Coordinates of N, CA, C and O in Angstrom, one line a residue:
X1 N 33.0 173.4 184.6 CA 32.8 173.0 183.2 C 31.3 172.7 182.9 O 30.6 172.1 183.8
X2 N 31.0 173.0 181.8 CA 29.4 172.9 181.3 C 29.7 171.7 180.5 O 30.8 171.5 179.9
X3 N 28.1 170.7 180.6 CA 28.5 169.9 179.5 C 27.0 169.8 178.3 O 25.9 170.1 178.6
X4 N 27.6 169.3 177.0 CA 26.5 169.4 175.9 C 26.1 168.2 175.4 O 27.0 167.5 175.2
X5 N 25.2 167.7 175.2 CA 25.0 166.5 175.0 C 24.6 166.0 173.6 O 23.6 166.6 173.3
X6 N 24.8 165.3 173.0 CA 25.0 164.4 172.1 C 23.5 163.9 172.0 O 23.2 163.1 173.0
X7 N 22.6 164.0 171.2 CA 21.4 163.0 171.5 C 21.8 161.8 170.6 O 22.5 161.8 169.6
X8 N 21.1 160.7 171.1 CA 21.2 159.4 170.9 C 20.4 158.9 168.9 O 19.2 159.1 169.2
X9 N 20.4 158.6 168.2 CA 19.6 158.4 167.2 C 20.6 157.0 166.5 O 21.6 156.6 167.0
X10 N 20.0 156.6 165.4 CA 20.0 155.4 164.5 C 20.3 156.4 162.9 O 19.7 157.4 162.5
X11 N 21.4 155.8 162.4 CA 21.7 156.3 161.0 C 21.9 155.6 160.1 O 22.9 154.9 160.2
X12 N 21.0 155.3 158.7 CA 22.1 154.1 158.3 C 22.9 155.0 156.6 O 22.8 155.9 155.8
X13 N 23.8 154.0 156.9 CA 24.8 154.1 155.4 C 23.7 154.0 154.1 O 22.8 153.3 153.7
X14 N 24.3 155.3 153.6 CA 23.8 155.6 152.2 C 24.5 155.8 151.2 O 24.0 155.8 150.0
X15 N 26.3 156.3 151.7 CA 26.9 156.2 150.3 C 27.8 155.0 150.5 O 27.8 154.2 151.4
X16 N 28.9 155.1 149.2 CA 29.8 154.3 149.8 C 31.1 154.6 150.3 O 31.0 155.8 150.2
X17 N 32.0 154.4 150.6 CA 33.3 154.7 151.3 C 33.0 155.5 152.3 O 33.5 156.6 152.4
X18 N 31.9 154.9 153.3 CA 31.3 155.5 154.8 C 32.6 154.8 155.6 O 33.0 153.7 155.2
X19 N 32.9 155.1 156.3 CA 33.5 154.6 157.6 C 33.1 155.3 159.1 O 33.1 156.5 159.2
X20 N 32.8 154.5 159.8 CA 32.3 154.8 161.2 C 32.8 156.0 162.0 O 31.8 156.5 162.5
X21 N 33.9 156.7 162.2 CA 34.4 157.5 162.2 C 33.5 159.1 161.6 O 33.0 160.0 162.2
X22 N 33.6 158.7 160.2 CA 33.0 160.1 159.4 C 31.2 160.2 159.8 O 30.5 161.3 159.7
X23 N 30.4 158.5 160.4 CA 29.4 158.9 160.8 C 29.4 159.7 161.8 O 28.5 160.5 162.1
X24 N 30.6 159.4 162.7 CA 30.1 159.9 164.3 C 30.8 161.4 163.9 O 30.9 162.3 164.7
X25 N 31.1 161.4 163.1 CA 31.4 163.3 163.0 C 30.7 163.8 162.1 O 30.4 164.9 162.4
X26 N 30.1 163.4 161.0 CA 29.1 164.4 160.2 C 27.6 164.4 161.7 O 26.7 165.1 161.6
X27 N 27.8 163.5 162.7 CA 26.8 163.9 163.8 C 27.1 164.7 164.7 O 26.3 165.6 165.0
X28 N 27.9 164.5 165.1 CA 28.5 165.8 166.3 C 28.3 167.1 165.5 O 27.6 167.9 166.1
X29 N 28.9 167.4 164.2 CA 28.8 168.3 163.7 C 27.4 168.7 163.6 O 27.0 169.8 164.0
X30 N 26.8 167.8 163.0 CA 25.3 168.3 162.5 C 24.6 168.9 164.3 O 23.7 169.8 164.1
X31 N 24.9 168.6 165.7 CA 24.7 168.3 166.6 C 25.3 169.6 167.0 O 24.6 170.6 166.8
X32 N 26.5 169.8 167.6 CA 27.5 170.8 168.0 C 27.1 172.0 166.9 O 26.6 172.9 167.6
X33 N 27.2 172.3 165.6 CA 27.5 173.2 165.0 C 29.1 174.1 165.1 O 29.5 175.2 165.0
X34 N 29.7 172.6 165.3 CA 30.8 173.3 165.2 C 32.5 171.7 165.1 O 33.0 170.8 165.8
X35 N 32.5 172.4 163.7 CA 33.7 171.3 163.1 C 34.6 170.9 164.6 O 34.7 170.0 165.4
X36 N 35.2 172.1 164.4 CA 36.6 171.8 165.6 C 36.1 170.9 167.0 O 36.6 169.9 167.3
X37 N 34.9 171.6 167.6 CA 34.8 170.6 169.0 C 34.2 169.3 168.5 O 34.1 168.3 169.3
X38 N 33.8 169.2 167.3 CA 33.4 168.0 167.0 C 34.6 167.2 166.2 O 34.2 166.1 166.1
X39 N 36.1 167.3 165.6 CA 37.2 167.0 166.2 C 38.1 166.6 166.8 O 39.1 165.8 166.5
X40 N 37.7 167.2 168.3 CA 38.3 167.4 169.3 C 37.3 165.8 169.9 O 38.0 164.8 169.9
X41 N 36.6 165.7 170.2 CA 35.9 164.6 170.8 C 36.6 163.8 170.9 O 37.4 163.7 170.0
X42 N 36.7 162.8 172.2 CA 37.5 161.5 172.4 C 36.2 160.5 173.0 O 35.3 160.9 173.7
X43 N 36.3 159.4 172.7 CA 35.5 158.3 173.2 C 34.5 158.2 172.5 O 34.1 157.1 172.7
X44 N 33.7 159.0 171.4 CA 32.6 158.6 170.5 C 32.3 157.7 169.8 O 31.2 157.2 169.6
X45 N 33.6 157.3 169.2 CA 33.8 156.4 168.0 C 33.6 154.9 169.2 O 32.8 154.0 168.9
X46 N 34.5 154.7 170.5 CA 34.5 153.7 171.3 C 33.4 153.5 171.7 O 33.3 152.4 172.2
X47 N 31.9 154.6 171.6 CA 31.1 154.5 173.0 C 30.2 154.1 171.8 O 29.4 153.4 172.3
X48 N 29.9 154.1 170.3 CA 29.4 153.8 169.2 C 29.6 152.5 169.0 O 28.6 151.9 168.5
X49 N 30.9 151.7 169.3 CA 31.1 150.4 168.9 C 30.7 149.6 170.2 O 30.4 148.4 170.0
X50 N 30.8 150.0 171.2 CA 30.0 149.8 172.5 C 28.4 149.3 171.9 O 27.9 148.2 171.9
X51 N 27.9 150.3 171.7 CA 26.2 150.5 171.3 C 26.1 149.5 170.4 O 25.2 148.6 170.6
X52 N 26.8 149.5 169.3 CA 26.6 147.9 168.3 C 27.5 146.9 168.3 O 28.7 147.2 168.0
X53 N 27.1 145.9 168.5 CA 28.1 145.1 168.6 C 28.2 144.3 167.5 O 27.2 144.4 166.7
X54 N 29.2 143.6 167.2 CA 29.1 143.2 165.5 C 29.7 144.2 164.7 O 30.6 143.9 164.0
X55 N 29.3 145.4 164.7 CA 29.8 146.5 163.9 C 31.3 146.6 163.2 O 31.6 147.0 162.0
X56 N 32.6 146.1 164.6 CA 33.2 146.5 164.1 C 34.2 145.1 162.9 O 35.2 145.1 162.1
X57 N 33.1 143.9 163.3 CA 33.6 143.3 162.1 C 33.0 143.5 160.8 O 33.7 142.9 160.1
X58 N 32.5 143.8 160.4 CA 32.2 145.1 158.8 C 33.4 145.2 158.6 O 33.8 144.5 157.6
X59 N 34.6 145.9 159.4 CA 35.4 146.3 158.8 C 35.7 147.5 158.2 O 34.9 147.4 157.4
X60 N 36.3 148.6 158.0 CA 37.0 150.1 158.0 C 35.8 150.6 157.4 O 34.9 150.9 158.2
X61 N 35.6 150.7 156.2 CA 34.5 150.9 155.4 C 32.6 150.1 155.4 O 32.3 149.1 154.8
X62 N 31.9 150.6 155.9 CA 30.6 150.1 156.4 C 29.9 150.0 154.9 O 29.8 150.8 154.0
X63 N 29.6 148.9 155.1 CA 28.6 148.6 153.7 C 27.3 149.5 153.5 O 26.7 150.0 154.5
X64 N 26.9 149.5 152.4 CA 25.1 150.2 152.2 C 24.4 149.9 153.2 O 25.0 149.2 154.0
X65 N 23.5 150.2 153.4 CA 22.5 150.1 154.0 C 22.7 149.2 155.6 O 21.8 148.3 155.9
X66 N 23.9 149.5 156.4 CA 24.6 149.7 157.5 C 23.3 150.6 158.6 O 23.3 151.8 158.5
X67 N 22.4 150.1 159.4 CA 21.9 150.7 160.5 C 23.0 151.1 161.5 O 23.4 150.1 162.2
X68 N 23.8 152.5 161.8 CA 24.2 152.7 162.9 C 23.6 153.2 164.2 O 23.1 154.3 164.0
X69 N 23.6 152.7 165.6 CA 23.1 153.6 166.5 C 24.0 154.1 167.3 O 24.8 153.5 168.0
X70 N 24.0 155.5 167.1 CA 25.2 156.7 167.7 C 24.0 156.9 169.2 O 22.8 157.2 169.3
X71 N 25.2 156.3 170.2 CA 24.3 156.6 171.4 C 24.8 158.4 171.9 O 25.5 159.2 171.4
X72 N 23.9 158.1 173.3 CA 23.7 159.9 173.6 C 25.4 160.0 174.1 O 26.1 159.0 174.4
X73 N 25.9 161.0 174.2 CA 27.3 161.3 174.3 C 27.4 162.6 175.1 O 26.6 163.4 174.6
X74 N 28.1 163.2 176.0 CA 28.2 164.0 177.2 C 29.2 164.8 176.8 O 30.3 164.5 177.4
X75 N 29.4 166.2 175.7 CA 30.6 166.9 175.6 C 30.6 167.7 176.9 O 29.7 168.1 177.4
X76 N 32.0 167.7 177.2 CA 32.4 169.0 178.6 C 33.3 170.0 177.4 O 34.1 169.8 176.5
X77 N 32.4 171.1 178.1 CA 33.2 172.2 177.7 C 33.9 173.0 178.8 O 33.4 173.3 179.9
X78 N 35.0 173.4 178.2 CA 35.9 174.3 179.1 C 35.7 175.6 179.5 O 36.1 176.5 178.8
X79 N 35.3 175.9 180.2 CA 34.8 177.3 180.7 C 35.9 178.6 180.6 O 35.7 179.8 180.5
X80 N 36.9 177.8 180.5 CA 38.2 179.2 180.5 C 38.5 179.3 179.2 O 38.7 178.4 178.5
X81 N 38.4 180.8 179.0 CA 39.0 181.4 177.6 C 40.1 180.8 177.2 O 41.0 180.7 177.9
X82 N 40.1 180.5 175.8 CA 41.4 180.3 175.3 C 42.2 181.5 175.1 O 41.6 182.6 174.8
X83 N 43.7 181.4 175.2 CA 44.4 182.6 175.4 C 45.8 182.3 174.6 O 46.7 181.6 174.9
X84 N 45.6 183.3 173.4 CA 46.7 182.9 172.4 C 48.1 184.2 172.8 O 47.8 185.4 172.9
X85 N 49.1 184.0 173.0 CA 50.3 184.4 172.6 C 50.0 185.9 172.4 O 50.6 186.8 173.0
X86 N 49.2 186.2 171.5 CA 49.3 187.7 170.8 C 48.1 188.6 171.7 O 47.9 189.8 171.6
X87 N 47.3 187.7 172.5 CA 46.1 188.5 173.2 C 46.9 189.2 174.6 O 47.9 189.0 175.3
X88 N 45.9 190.2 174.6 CA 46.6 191.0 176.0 C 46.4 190.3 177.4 O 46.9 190.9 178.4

């Protein structure tokens, strides 16, 4: 398995109805270039509330001007083709 990494940066809230979640994916995304494995990710959201503490009493929705620091993050990718039903 290869793995891709996540660089580490500081984001803060600029609209409203942000929740912590949609930061750590509009970053993988912007990061990965790719919706689905950024999705798929497990532990980001955990390894983010790890990095700030305090954070997650805010509460669902992060207020304005919310500094987040999305630390560096380690995707493994699966080396074996995916293999659907209809492939030879």
């Amino acid at each position: 398995m290869s793995a891709r990494v996540i660089p580490a940066t500081s984001v803060t809230v600029e609209l409203e109805d942000v929740s912590l979640d949609l930061v750590c994916f509009d970053h993988a995304v912007a990061v990965l270039r790719d919706r689905r494995a950024a999705g798929r990710l497990r532990g980001y959201i955990e390894a983010t509330l790890d990095a700030n503490p305090g954070l997650a009493g805010l509460g669902v929705i992060l207020p304005r001007g919310t500094v987040v620091h999305l630390p560096e993050f380690a995707v493994e990718e699966a080396t074996t083709p995916l293999q659907r039903l209809w492939d030879d």
